PDB file of C-alpha atoms and ligand atoms in Angstrom:
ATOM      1  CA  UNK A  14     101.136 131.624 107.731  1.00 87.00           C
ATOM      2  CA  UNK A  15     101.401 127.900 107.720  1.00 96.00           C
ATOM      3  CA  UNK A  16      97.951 126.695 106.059  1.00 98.00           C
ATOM      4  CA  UNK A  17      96.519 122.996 105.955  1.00 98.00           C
ATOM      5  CA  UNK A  18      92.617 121.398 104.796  1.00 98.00           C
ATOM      6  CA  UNK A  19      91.861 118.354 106.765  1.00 98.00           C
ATOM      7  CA  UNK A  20      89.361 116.453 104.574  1.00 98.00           C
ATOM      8  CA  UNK A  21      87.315 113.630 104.992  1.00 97.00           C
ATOM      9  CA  UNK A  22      83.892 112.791 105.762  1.00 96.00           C
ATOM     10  CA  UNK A  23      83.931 112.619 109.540  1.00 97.00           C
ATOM     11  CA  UNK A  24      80.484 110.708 110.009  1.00 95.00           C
ATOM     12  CA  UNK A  25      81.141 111.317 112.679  1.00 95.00           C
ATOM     13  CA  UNK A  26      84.111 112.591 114.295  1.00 97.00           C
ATOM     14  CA  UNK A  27      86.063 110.205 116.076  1.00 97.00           C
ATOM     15  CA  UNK A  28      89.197 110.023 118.902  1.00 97.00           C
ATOM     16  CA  UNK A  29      90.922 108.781 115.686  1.00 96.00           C
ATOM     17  CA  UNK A  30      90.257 112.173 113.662  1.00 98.00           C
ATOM     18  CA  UNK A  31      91.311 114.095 116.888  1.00 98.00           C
ATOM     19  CA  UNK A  32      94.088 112.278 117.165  1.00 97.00           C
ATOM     20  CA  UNK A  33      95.319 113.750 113.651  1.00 97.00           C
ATOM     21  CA  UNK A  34      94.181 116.905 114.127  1.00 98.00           C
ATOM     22  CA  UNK A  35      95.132 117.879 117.605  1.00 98.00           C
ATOM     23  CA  UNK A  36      99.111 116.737 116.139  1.00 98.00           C
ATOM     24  CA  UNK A  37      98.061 118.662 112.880  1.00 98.00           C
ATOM     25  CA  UNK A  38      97.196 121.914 114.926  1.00 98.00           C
ATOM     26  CA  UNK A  39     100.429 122.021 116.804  1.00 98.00           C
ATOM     27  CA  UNK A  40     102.567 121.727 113.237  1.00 97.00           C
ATOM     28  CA  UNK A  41     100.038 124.737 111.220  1.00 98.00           C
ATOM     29  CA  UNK A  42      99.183 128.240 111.977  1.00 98.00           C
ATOM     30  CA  UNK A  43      95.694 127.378 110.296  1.00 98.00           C
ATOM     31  CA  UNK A  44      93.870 124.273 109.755  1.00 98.00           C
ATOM     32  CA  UNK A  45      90.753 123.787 107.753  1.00 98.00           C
ATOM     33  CA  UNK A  46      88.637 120.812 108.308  1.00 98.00           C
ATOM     34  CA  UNK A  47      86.659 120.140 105.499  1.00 98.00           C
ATOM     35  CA  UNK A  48      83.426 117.888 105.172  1.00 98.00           C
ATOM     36  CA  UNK A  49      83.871 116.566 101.698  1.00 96.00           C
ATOM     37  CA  UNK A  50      80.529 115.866 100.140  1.00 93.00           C
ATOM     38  CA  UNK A  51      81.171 112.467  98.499  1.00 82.00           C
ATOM     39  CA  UNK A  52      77.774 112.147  95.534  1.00 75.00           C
ATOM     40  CA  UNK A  53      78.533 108.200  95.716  1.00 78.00           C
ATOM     41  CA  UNK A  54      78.542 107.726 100.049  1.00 75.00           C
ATOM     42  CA  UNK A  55      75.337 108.550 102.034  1.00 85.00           C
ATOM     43  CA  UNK A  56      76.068 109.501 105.023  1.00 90.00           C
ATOM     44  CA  UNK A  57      74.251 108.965 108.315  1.00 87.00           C
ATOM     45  CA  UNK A  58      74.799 112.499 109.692  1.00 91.00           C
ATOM     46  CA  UNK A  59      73.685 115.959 107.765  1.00 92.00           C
ATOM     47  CA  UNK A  60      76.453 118.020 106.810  1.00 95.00           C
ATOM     48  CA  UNK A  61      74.992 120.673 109.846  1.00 96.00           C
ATOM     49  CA  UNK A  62      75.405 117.917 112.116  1.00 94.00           C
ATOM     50  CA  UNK A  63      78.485 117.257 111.578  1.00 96.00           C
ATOM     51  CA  UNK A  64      79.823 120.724 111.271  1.00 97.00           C
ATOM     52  CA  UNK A  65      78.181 121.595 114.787  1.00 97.00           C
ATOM     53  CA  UNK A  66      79.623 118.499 116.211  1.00 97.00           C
ATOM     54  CA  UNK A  67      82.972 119.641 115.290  1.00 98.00           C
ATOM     55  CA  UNK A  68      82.502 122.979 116.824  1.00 98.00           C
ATOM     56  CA  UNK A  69      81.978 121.553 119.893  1.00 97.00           C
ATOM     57  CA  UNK A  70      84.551 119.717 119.551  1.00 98.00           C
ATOM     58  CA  UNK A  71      87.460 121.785 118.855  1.00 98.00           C
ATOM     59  CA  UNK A  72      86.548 124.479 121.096  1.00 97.00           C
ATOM     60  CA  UNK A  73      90.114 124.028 122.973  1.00 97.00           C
ATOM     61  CA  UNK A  74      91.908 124.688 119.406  1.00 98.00           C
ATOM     62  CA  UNK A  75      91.491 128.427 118.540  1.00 98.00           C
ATOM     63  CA  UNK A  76      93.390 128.009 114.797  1.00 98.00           C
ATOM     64  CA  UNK A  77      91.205 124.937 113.252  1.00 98.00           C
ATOM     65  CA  UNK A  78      87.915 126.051 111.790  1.00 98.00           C
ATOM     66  CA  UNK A  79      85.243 123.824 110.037  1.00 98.00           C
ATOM     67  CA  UNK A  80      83.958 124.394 106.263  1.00 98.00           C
ATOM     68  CA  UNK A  81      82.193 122.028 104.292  1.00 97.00           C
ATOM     69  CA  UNK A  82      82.220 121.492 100.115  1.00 97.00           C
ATOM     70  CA  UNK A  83      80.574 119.421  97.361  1.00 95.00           C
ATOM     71  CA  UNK A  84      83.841 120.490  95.182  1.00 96.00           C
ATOM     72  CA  UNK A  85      86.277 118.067  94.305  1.00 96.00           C
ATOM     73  CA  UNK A  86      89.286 118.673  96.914  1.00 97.00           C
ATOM     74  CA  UNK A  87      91.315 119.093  94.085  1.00 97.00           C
ATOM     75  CA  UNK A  88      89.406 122.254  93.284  1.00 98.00           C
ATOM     76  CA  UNK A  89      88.888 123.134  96.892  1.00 98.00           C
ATOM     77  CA  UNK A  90      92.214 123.133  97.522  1.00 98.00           C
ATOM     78  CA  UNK A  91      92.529 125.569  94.492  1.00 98.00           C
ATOM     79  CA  UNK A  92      90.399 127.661  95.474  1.00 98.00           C
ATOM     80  CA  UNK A  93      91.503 127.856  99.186  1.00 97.00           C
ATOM     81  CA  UNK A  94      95.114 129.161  97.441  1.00 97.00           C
ATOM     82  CA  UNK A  95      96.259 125.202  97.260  1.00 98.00           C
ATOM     83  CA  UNK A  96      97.145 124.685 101.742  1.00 98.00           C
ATOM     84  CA  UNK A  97      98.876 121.754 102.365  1.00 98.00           C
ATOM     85  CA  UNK A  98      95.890 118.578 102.879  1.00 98.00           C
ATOM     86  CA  UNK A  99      96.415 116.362 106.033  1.00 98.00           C
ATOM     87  CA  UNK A 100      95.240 112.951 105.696  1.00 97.00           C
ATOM     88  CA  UNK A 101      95.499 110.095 108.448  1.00 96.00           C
ATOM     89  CA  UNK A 102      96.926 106.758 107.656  1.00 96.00           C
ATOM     90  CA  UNK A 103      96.317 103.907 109.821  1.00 93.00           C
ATOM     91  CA  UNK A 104      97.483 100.522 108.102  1.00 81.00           C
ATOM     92  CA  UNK A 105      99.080  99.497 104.993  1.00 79.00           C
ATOM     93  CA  UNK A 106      95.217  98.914 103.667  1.00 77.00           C
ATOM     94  CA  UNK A 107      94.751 102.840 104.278  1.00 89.00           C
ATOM     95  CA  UNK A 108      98.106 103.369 101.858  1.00 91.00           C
ATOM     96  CA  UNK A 109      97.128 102.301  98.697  1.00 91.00           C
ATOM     97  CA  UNK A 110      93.936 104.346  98.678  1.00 93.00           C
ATOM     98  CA  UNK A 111      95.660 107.119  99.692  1.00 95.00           C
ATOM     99  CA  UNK A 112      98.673 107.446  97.788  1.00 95.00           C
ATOM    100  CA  UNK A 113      96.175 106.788  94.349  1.00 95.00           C
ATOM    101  CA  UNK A 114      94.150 109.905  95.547  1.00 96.00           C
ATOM    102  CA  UNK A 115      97.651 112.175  96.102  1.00 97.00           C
ATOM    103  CA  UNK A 116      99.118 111.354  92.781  1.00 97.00           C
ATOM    104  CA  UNK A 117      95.391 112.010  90.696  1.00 97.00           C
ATOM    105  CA  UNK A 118      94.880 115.348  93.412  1.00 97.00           C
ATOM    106  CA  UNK A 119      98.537 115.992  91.912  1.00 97.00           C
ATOM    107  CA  UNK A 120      97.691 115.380  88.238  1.00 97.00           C
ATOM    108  CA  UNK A 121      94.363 117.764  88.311  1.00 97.00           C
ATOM    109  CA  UNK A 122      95.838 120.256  90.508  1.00 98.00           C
ATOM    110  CA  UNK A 123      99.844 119.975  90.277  1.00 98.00           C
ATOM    111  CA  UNK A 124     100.167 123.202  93.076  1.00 98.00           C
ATOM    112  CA  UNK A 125      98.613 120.089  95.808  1.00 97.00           C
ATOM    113  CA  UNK A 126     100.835 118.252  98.347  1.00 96.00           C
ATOM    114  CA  UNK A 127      99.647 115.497 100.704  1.00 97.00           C
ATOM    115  CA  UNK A 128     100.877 115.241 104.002  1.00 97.00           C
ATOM    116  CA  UNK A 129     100.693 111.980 105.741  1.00 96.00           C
ATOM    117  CA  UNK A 130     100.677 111.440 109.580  1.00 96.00           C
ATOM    118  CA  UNK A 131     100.448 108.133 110.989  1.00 95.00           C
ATOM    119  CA  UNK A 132      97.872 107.107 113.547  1.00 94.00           C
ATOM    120  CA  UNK A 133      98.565 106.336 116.965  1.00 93.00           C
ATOM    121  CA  UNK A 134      98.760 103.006 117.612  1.00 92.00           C
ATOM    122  CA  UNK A 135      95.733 103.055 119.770  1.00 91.00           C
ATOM    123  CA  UNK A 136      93.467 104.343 116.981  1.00 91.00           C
ATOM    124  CA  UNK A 137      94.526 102.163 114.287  1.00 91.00           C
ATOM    125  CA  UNK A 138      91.410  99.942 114.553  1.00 91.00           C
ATOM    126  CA  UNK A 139      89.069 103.214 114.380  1.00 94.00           C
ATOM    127  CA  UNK A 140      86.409 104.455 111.687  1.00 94.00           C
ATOM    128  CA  UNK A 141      83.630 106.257 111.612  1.00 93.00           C
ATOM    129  CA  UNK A 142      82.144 103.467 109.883  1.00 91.00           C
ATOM    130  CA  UNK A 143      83.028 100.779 112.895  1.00 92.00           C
ATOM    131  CA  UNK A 144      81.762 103.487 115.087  1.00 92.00           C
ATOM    132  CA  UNK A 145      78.434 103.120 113.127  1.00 88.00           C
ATOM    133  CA  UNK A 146      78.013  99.023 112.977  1.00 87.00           C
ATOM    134  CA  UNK A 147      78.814  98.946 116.883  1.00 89.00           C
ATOM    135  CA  UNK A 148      76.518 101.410 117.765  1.00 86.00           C
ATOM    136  CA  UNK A 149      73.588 100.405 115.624  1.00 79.00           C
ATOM    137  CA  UNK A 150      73.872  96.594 117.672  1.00 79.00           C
ATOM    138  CA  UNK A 151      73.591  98.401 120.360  1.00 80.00           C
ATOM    139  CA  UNK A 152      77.153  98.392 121.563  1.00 86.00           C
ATOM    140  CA  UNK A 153      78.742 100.766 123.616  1.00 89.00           C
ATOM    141  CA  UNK A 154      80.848 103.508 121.456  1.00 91.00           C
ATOM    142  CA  UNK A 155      81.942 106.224 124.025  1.00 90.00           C
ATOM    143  CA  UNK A 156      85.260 105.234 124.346  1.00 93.00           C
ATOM    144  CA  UNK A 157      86.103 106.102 120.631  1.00 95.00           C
ATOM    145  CA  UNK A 158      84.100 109.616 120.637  1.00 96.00           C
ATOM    146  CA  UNK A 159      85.060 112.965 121.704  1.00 95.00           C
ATOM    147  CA  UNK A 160      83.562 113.028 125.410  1.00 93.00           C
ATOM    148  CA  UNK A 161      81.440 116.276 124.417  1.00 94.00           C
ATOM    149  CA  UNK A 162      79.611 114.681 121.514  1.00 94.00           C
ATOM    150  CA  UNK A 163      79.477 110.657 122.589  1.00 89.00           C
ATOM    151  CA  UNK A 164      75.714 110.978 124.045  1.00 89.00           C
ATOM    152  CA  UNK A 165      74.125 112.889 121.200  1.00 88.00           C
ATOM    153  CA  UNK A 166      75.566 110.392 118.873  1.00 90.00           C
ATOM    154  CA  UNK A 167      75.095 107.572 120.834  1.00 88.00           C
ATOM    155  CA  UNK A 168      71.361 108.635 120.922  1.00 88.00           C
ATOM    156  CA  UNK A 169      70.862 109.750 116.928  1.00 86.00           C
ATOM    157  CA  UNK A 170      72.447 106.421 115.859  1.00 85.00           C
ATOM    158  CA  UNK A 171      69.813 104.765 118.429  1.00 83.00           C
ATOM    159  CA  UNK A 172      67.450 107.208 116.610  1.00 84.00           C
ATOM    160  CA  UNK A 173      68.852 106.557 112.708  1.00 78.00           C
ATOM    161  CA  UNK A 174      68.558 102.320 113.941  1.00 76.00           C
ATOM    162  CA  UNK A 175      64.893 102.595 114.875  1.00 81.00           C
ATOM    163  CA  UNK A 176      63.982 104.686 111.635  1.00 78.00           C
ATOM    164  CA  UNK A 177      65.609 102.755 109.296  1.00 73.00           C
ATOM    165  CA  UNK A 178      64.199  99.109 110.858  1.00 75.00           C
ATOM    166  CA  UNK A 179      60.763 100.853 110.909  1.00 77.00           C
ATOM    167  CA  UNK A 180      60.686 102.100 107.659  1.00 72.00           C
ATOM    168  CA  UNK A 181      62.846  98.864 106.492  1.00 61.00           C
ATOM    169  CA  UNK A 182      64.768 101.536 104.576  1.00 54.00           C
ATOM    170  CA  UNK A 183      68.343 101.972 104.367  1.00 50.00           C
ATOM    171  CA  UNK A 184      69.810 105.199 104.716  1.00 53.00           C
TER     172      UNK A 184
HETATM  173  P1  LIG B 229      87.233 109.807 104.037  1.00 92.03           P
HETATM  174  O1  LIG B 229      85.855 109.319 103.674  1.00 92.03           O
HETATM  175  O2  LIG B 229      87.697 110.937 103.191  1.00 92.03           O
HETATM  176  O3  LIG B 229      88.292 108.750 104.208  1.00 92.03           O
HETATM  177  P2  LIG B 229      87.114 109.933 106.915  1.00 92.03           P
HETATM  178  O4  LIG B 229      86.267 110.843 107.722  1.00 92.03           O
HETATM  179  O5  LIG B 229      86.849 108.472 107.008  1.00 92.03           O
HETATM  180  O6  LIG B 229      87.003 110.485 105.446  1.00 92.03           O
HETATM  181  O7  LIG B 229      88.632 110.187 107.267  1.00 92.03           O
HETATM  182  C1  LIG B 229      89.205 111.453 107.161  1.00 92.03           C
HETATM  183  C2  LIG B 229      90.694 111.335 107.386  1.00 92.03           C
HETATM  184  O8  LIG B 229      90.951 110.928 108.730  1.00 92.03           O
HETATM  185  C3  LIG B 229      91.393 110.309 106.500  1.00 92.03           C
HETATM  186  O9  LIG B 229      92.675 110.779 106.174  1.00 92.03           O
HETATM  187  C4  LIG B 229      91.505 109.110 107.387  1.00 92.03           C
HETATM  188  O10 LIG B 229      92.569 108.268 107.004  1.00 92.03           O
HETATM  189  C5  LIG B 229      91.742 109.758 108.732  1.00 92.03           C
HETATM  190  N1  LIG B 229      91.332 108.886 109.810  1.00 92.03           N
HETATM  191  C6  LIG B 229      90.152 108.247 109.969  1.00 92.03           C
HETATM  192  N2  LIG B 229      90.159 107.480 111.078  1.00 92.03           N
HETATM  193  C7  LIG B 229      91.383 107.630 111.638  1.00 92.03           C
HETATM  194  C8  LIG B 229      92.033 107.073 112.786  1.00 92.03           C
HETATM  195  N3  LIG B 229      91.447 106.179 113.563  1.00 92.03           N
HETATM  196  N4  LIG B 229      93.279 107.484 113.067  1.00 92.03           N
HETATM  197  C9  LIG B 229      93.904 108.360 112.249  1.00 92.03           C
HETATM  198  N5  LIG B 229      93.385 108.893 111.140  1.00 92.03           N
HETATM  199  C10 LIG B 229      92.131 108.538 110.832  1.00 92.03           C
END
């Protein structure tokens, strides 16, 4: 059995993620996607929000489940009997970053390889984070979301925007 952990933060998940993991599901028997819980980012969407959005999501793949941790992936991976982990790359800015975080993943857990798959050229421009700045200024973001989950984030980010200029707190 082919294995691999897709990590990241997906906050939320975007045609860009799909993108890697619909490729990624064709290549592995099994694919984890794994919510990384990052202590120093603060994410907009719980870690149950994002895990149900990714159900719905991948409904049409039957071998990629969702998990989330608050591990490092180094350890994650361990425990998960060391899978290969999938990340995306979009531009050269993406490669530094990554290829730092493969070699130290290496040095604390030498059984870990990184696999690398380029995004398509369409999604190159695409992060969750984009996704977020658009949509909070009122732009429209349903081109770059899964079809199934574009309203319901559409409408929470409409939702997180009106809190957090109420409250004039930053989430
Ligand atoms: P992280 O905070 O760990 O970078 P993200 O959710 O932003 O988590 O990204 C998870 C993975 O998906 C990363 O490998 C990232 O490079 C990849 N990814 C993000 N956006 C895209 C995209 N538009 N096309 C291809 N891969 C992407």
């Amino acid at each position: 059995m082919k294995k691999a952990i897709y990590p990241g933060s997906f906050d939320p998940i975007t045609n860009g993620h799909m993108d890697i993991l619909e490729r990624v599901a064709v290549i592995f028997d099994e694919v984890i996607i794994a919510i990384m819980v990052h202590r120093h980012k603060k994410p907009l969407f719980t870690i149950e929000e994002r895990v149900e959005m990714i159900k719905t999501v991948t409904q049409h793949l039957p071998n990629v489940t969702v998990e989330s941790s608050e591990l490092l992936l180094a350890d994650y991976c361990a425990k998960k009997g060391n899978p290969v982990v999938v990340r995306g790359l979009r531009a050269v800015s993406d490669f530094e970053h990554e290829f730092q975080m493969a070699l130290i993943n290496r040095k604390m857990n030498p059984e870990m390889d990184t696999m690398f798959l380029t995004a398509s050229e369409s999604n190159q421009y695409l992060s969750s984070s984009v996704i977020k700045e658009i949509s909070m200024f009122g732009g429209s973001i349903h081109e770059f979301l899964p079809g199934a989950i574009h309203k319901e984030v559409e409408k929470r980010l409409h939702e997180i925007y009106l809190e957090v200029t109420n409250n004039g707190s930053s989430r």
